[in-house]
XYZ file of C-alpha atoms in Angstrom:
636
model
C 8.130 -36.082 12.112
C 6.569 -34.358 8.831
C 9.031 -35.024 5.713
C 9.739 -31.736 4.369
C 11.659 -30.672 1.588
C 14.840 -28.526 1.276
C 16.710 -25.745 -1.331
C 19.338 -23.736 -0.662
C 20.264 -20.703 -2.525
C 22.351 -17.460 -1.407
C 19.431 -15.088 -1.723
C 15.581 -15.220 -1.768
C 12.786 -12.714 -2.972
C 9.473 -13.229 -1.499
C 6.968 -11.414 -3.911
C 6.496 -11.270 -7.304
C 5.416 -7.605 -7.818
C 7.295 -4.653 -9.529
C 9.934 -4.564 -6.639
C 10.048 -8.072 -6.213
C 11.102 -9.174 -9.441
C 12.881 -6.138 -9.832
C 15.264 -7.761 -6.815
C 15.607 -10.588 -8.188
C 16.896 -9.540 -11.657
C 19.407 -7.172 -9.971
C 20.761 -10.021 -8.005
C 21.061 -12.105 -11.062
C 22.597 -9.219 -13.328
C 24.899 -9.311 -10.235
C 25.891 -12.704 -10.333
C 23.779 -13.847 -6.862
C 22.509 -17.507 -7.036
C 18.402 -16.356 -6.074
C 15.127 -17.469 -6.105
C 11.665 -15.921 -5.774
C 9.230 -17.189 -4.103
C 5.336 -16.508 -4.446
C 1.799 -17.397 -3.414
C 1.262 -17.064 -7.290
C 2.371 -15.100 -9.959
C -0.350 -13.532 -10.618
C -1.525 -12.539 -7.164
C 0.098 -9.193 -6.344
C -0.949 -5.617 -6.452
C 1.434 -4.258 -8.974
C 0.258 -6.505 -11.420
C -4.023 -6.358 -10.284
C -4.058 -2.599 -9.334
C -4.358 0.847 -11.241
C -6.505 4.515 -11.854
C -7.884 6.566 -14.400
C -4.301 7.349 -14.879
C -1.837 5.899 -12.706
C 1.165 7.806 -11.699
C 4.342 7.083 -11.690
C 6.598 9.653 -9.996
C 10.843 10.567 -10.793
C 13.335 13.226 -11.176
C 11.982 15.712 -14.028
C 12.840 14.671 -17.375
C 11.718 17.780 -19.754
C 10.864 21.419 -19.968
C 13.025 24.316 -18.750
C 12.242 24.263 -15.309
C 15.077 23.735 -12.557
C 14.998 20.176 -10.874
C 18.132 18.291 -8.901
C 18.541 15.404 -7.170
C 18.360 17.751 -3.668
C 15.384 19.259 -4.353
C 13.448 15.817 -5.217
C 14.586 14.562 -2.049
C 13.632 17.583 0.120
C 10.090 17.083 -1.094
C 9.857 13.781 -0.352
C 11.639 14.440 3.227
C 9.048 17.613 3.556
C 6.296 15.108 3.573
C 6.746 14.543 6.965
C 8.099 11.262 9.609
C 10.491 10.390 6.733
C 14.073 9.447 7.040
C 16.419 12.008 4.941
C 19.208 9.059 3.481
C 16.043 7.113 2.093
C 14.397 10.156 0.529
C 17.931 11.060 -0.876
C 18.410 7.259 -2.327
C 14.396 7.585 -3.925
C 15.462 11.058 -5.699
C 19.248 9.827 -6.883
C 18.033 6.683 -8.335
C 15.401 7.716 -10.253
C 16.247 8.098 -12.893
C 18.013 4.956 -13.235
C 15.404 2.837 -12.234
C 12.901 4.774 -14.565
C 15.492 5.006 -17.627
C 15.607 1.227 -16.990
C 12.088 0.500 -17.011
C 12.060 2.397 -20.550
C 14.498 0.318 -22.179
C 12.839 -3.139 -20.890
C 9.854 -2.064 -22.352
C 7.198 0.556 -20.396
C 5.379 3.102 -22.597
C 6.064 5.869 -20.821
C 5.436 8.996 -23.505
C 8.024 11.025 -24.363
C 7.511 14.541 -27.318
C 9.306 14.254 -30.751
C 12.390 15.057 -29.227
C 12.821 12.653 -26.401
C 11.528 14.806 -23.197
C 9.940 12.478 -21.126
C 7.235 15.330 -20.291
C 5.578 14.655 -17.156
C 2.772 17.036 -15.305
C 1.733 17.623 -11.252
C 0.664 15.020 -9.226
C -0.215 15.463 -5.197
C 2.186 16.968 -2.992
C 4.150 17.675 -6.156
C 5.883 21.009 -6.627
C 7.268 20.171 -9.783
C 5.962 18.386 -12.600
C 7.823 15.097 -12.367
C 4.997 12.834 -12.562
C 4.196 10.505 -15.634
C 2.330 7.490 -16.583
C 1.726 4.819 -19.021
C -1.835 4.871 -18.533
C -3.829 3.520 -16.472
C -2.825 0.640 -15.404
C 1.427 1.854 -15.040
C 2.815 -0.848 -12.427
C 0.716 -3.941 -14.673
C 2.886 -3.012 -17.266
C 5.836 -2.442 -15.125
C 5.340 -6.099 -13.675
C 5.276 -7.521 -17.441
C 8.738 -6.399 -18.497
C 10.185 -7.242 -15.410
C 8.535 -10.639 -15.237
C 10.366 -10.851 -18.853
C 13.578 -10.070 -18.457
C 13.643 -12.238 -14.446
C 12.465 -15.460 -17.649
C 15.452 -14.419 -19.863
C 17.611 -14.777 -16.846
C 16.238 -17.930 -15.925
C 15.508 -16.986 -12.357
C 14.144 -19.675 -10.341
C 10.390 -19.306 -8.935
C 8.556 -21.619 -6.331
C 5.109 -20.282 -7.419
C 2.301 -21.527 -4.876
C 4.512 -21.335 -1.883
C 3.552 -19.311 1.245
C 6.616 -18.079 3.444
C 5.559 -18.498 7.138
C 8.312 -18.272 9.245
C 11.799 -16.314 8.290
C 14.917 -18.725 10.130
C 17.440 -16.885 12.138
C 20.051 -17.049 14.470
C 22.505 -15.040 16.307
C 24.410 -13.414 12.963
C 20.984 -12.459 10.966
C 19.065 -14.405 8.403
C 19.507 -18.147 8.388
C 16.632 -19.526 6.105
C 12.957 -19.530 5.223
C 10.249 -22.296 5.988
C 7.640 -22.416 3.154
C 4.266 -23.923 2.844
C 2.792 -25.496 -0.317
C -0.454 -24.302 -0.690
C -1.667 -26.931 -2.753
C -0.792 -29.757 -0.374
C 0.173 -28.365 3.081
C 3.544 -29.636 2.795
C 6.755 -27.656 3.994
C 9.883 -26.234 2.513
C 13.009 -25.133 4.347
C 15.386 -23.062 2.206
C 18.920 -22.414 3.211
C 19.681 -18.596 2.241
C 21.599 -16.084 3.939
C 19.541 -12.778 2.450
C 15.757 -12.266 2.294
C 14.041 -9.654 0.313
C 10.643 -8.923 1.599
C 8.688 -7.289 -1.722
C 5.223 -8.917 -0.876
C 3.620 -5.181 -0.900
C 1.330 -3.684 1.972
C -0.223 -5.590 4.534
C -4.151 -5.135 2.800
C -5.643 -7.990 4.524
C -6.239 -6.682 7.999
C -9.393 -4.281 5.930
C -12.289 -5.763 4.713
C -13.091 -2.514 2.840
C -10.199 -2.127 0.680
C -8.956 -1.624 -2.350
C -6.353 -3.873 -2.899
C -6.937 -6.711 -5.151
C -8.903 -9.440 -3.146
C -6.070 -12.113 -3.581
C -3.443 -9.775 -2.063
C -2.676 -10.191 1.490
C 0.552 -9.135 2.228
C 3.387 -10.904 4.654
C 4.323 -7.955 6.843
C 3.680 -10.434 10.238
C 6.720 -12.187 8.810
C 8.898 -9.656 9.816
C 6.687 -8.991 13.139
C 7.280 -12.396 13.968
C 11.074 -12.113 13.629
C 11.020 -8.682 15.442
C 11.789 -6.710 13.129
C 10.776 -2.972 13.887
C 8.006 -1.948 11.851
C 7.283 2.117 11.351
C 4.885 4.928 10.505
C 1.985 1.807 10.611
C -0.466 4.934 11.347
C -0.049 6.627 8.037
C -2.321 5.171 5.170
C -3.674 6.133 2.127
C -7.783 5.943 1.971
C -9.995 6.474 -0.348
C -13.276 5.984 -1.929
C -13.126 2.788 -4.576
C -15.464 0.393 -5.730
C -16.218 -2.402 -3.715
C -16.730 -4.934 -6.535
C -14.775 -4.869 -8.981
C -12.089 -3.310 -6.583
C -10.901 -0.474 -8.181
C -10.175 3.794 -7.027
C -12.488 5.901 -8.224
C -10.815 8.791 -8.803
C -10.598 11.941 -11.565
C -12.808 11.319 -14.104
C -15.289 9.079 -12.202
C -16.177 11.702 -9.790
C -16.132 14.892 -12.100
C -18.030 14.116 -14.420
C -20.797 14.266 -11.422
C -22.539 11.033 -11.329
C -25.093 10.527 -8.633
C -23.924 9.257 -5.251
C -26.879 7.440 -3.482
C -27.281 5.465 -0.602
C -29.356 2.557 -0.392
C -30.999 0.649 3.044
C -32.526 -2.544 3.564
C -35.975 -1.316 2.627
C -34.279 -0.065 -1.008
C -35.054 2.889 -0.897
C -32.424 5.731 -2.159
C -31.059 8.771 -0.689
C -29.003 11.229 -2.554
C -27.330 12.239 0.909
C -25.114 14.508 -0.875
C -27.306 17.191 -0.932
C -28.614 16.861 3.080
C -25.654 17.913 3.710
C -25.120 19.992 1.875
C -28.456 22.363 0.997
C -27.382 23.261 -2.542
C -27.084 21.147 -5.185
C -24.280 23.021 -6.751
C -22.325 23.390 -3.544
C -22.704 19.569 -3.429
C -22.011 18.634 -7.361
C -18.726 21.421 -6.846
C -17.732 19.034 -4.173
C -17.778 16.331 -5.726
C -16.262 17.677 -8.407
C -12.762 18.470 -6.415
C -13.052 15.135 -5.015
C -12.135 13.452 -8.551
C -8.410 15.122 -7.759
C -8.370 15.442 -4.338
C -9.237 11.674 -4.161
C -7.026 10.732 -1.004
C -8.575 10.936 2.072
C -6.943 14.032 3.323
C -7.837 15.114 7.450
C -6.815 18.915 5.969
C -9.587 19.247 3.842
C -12.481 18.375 6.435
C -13.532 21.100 7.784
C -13.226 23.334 4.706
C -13.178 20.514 1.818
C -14.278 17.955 -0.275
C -12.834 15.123 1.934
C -16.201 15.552 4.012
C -17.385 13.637 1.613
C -14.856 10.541 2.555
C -16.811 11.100 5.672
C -20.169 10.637 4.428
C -19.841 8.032 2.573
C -18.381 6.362 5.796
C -21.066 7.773 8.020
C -24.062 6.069 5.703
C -21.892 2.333 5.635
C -20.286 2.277 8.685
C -23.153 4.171 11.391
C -25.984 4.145 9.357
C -25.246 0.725 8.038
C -26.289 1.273 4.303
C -24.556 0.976 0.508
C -23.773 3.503 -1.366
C -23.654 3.656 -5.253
C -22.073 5.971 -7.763
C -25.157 6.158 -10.163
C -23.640 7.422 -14.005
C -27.295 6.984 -15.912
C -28.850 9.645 -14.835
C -28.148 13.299 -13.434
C -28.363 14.345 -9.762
C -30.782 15.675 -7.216
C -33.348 15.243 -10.167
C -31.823 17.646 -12.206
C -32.758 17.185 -15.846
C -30.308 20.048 -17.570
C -27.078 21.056 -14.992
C -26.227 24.662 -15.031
C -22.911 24.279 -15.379
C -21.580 27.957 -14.745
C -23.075 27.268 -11.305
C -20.312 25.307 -9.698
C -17.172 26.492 -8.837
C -14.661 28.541 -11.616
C -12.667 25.802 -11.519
C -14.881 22.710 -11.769
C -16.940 25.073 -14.541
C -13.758 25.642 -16.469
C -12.933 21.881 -16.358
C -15.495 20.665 -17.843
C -15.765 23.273 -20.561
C -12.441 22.968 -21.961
C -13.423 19.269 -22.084
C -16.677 20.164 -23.863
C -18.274 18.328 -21.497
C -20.968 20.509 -20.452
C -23.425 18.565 -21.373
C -25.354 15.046 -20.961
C -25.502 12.145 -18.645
C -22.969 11.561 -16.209
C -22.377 8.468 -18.293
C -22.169 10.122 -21.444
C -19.830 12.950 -20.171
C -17.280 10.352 -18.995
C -17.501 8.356 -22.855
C -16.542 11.694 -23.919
C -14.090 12.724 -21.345
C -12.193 9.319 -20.549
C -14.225 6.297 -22.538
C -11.421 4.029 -21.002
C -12.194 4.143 -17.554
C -15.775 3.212 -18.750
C -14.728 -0.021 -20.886
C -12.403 -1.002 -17.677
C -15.535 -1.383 -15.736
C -17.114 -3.436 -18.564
C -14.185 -5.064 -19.120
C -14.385 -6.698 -15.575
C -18.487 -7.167 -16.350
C -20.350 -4.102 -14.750
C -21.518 -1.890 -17.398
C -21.961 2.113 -15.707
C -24.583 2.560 -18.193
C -26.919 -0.022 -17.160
C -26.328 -0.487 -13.420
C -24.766 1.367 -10.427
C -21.408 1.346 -8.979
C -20.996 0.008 -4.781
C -18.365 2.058 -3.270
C -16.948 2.748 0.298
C -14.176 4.317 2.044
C -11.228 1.593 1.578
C -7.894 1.104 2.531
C -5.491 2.191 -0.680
C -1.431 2.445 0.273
C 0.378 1.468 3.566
C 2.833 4.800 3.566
C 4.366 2.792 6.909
C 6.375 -0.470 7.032
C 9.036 -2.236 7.535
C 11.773 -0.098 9.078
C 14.858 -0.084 6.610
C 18.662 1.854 6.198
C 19.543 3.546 3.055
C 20.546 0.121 1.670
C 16.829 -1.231 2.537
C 18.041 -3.567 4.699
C 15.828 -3.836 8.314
C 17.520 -4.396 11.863
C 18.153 -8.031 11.149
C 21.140 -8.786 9.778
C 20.400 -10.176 5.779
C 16.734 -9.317 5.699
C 15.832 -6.411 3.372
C 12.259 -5.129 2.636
C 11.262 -3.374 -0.775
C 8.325 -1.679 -2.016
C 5.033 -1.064 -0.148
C 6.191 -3.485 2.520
C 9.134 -1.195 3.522
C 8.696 1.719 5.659
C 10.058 4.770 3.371
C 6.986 7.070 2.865
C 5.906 9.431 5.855
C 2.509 11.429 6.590
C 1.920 12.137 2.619
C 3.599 11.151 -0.077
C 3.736 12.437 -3.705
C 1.319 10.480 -6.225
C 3.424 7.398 -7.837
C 6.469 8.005 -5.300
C 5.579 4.395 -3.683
C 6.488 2.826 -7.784
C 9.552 4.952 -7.603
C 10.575 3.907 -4.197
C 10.036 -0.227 -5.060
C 12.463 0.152 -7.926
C 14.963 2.011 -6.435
C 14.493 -0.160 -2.890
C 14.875 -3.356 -4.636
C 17.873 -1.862 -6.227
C 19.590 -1.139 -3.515
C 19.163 -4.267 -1.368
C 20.738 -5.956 -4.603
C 23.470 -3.722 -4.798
C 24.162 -4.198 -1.070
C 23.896 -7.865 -0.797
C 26.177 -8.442 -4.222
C 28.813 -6.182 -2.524
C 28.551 -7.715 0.653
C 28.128 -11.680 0.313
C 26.765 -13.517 4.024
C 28.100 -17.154 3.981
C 24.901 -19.772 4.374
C 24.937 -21.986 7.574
C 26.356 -24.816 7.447
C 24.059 -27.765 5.952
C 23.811 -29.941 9.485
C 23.287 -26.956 11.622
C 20.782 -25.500 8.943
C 18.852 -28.499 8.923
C 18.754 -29.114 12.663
C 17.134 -25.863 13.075
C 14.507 -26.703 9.554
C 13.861 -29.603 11.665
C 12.577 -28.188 14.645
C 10.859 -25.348 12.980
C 8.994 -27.795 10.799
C 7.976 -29.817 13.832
C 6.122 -26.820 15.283
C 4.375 -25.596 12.010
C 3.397 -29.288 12.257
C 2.110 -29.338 15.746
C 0.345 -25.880 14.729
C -1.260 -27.488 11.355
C -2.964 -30.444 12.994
C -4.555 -28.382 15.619
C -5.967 -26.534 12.929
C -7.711 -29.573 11.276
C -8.937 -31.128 14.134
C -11.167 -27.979 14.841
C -14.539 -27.288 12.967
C -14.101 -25.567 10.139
C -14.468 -21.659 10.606
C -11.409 -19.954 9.219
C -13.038 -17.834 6.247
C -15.613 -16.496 9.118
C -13.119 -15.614 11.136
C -10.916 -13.536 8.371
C -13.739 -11.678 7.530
C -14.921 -10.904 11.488
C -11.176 -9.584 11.724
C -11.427 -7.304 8.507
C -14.542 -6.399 9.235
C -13.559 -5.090 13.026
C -10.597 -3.188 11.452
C -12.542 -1.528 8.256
C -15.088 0.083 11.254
C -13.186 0.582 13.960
C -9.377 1.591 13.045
C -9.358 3.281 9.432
C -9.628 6.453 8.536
C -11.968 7.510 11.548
C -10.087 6.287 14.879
C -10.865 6.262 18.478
C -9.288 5.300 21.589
C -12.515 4.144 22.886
C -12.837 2.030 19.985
C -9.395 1.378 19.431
C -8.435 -0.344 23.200
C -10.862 -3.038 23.215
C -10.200 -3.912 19.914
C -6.516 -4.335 20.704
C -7.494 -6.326 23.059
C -9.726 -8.642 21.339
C -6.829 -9.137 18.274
C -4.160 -10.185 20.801
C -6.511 -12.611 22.386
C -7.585 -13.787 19.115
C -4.073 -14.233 18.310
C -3.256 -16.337 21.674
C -5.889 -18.318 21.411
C -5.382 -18.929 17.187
C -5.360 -22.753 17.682
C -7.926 -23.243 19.940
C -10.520 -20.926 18.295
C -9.706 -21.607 14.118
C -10.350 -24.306 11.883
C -9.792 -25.761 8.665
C -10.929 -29.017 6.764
C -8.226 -30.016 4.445
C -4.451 -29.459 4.245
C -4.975 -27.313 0.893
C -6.718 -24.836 3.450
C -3.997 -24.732 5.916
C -2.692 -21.201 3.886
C -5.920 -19.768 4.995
C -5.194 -20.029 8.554
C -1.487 -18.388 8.106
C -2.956 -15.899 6.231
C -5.197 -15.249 9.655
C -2.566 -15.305 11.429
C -0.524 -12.497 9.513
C -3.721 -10.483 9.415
C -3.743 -10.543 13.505
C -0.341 -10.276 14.080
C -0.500 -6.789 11.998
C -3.924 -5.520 13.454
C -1.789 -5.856 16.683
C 0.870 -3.795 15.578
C -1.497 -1.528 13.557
C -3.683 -1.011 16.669
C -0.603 -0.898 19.202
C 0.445 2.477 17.109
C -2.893 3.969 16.471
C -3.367 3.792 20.509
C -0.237 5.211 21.313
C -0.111 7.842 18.318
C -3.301 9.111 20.185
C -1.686 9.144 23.679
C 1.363 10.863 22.452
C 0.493 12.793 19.472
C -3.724 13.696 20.270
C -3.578 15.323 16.942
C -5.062 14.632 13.556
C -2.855 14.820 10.620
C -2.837 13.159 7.311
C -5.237 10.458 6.107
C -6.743 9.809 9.495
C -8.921 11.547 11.705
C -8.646 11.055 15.636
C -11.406 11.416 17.353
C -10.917 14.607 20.232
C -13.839 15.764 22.067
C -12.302 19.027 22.904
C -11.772 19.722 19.077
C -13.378 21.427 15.840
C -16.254 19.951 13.986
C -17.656 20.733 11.021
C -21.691 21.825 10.988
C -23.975 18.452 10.304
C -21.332 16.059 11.193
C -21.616 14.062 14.213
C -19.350 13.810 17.588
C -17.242 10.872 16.319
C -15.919 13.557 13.602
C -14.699 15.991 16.086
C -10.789 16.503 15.882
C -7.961 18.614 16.844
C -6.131 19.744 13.014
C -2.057 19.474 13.534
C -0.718 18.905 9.869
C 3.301 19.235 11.207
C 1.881 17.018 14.376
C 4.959 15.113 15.097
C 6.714 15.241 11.933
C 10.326 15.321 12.650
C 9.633 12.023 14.611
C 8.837 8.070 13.660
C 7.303 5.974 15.592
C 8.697 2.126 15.834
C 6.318 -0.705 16.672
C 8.265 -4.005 17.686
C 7.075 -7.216 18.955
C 8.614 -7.977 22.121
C 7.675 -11.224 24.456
C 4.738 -11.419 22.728
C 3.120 -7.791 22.842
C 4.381 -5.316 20.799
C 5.515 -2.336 21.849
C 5.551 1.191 20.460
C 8.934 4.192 20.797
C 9.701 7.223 18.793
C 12.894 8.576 17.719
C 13.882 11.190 15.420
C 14.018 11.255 11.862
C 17.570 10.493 10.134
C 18.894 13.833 8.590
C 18.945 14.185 4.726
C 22.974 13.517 4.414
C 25.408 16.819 4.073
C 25.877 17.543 0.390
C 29.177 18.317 0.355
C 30.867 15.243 -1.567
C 33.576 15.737 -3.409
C 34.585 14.240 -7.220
C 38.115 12.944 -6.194
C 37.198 11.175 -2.821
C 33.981 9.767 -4.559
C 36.065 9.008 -7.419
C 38.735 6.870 -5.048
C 35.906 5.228 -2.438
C 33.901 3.777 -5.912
C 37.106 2.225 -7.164
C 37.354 0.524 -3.937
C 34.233 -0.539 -2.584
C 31.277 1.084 -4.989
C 30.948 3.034 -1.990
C 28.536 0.764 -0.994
C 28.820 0.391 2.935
């Protein structure tokens, strides 16, 4: 039998992002004995991640127009496939969480007189949106990070959660690997907190940071519903150094080129579209319409999303942002050529003039020196970008306390299910404060005894010995597992992004769940400090499944397009000089007082649909709030 070691504390956070330490500070604050553990500090997307100015979204803090508490959560309940008690939490705790993140530290501007002015973001009625620049959540991660050292919070950094340990009351423990040695940790804890962010290793083009996986197949595994797993965020980013490029990078008009084997260049921009200005107006609107959005298609600049994926993905090429030199050959731009708005722009920015290079040192040098910064200077070389995977808006399903179906385990941040069909820009930093929060608040309230030590450790035991069993089947096979991450991302990024097809989609299922079965058999590593790699395959399979398993039966159902995806329909619209794969059936509200649920059952996972949770009457009442917080907090 391996030796394997063992902790025990009454709560662990897996993740070591904004939400996850987040967690674990409100548990210690709250006098829980917790831990965090982490693949490495360093690793996650909160901390690796950012934009040309990256949003963070909350209850509006300035000015003299109305906002409430209501009205914050009916937008983010309008967005479509969300659950009204979650949106309400997100809106009521704002504030809190972002008044919080003030006084720990975050720069978040504010005028002479303490109005923390924000402006519109996305799907944003209001101006509640702010930011600390561009890279927000970095800086949110640092002060958290702080304060979880102050507290002296415990942190096994290096260790790799694989299995979550559970019996017939909930959440019994957690087996960890070491990374650096293969070895195996059991921890005896009666709560879990899942903050380990979305699941951005089942897409090779993405743009999450290349060390971030994600452990969403941890709560697959346990069968825990997941929900929404169709609804993601894409976009076009660099490809190296992994990074959106968004406003500024695409209006101040830099060339967009594609490049094939033989080297030779295509500005493809303009075979599409005939005029140069049409095309440079497009690409204009596509610095702040930078989502992939299906509604803007036919009659927008997301065509371009669909370009750029039509010369990488069919055509097989690279593309490049080019910022030394104009495009389509143009030496001088007209400038009152392109659309009012895109003209207007760039004159108020005195901008009208230049390179696109030089336009964006004069418009937003920053997003210039981060490039440089990270060792590709725009001025001297081009920029590889694609159509990546940005934000997970689906997850793990959760209540209003964040907690999932199994008893103990919560999930927080991207990993947890709370976003719908859009979501407002920086809602997702909002939600992994307030998320983390709450799964504090609720397991301080509501303390789960741990098993008892011999039962605990018969179960470690026999968990270990399979992980075991697993492991050395693993290293007696030839070495392959990198090759066969990358054939798995790759598969996914074509086949099951932001362009889907049943056609496409089925087989692939079908190939993941063998891969899956077969995981032992088919995968290899060479040395126990390698063993991570093969989890981390694992996870990425065990996701695809579930990814795939909803994509298929969102088509069957549903047959519509909405959001960031585009289903292929052969009876639909298409736009002139796009091909058949583009063809689709537009349904924005397509489904939207619904969620779909994918669960693992036996093996195969399995996809339902129920209805949305209600946004909760508003009809409380001081004295009976008043006499339930003296009791309980009113947390039940």
């Amino acid at each position: 039998m391996k030796k394997y070691k063992t902790l025990s504390f009454d709560a662990v956070v897996i993740g070591t992002g904004a939400a996850g330490y987040n967690a674990a500070i409100r548990l210690a604050e709250n006098n829980v004995n917790a831990a965090i553990v982490t693949e490495g500090i360093s690793c996650g997307t909160s901390r690796n991640t950012g934009s040309d100015k990256q949003t963070y979204y909350k209850l509006g803090l300035s000015g003299s127009a109305p906002d409430s508490v209501r009205a914050m959560a009916e937008n983010l309940f309008s967005c479509g496939a969300v659950d009204g008690d979650t949106a309400l939490c997100e809106a009521a705790l704002s504030v809190r969480s972002f008044m919080r993140l003030c006084e720990l530290g975050v720069e978040f501007p504010c005028n002479r007189y303490g109005e923390y002015v924000g402006y519109k973001t996305d799907h944003d009625p209001f101006a509640r949106a702010t930011s600390a620049g561009p890279l927000t959540s970095k800086y949110m991660t640092e002060v958290l990070e702080k304060r979880a050292d102050e507290l002296k919070i415990p942190v096994l950094n290096g260790f790799l959660a694989v299995e979550i340990l559970k019996n017939e009351d909930g959440v019994c423990g957690l087996i960890c690997l070491e990374k650096a040695n293969g070895g195996f940790t059991a921890i005896n804890c009666a709560n879990i907190i899942l903050a380990t962010g979305g699941p951005a290793g089942i897409y090779a083009d993405s743009v999450y940071p290349s060390y971030h996986n994600g452990s969403t197949g941890l709560a697959v595994a346990a069968g825990v519903p997941l929900q929404n797993m169709t609804e993601w965020q894409y976009g076009l980013a660099s490809v190296d150094p992994r990074w959106n490029v968004s406003g500024t990078y695409m209006q101040v008009l830099p060339r967009m080129i594609s490049v094939g084997e033989d080297k030779t260049e295509n500005e493809f921009l303009l075979n599409f579209y005939g005029d140069p200005y049409s095309a440079l107006s497009a690409l204009f609107l596509k610095g702040y319409q930078w989502p992939f959005d299906s509604g803007k298609v036919l009659s927008g600049s997301s065509v371009i999303d669909l370009l750029v994926y039509r010369e990488c993905v069919i055509k097989k090429r690279r593309v490049f942002l080019d910022y030394r030199k104009n495009p389509f050959g143009i030496d001088k731009i007209d400038y009152s050529r392109l659309l009012p708005e895109a003209y207007d722009y760039l004159k108020n920015a005195e901008a009208c003039f230049g390179t696109p290079i030089e336009r964006l040192m004069h418009m937003n040098a920053p997003a210039a020196e981060l490039y440089k910064n990270k060792g590709l200077d725009l001025a001297k070389e081009p920029l590889e970008i694609a159509l990546c995977a940005q934000h997970n808006n689906g997850g793990i399903s959760v209540d209003c306390w964040w907690q999932t179906a199994l008893k103990g385990l919560f999930a927080a941040g991207e990993c947890a299910g709370t976003h719908g069909i859009t979501r407002p820009g920086g809602s997702a930093l909002n939600s992994g404060q307030v998320g983390s929060l709450r799964a504090a608040l609720y397991i301080s309230a509501h303390p789960r005894a741990k098993t008892q030590n011999a039962l605990f450790l018969q179960l470690a035991e026999g968990a270990v010995k399979r992980h075991a069993e697993f492991c050395e089947k693993l290293l007696s096979n030839r070495e392959n597992v990198d090759l066969k991450i990358c054939e798995a991302q790759r598969n996914m990024s074509d086949g099951a992004a932001a362009i889907r097809d049943a056609e496409i989609i089925k087989p692939l299922l079908e190939s993941v769940t063998e891969d899956l079965k077969s995981i032992t058999e088919t995968t290899g590593v060479n040395a126990e400090c390698e063993l991570y790699k093969a989890y981390r395959l694992y996870d990425i399979l065990l996701v695809q499944q579930a990814v795939l398993t909803a994509m298929l039966d969102f088509e069957e159902t549903v047959g519509k397009t909405r959001g960031s995806a585009l289903y292929r329909d052969k009876n639909g619209e298409l736009r002139n000089g796009l091909e058949e794969l583009f063809r689709f059936c537009p349904d924005k509200t397509a489904a939207c007082d619904r969620i779909q649920t994918v669960s693992l059952i036996n093996g195969q996972c399995k996809a339902l649909w129920r209805g949305v949770r209600p946004m909760p009457d508003d009809n409380d009442f001081f004295e009976t709030v008043w006499r339930g917080y003296r009791d309980n907090k009113n947390i039940y």
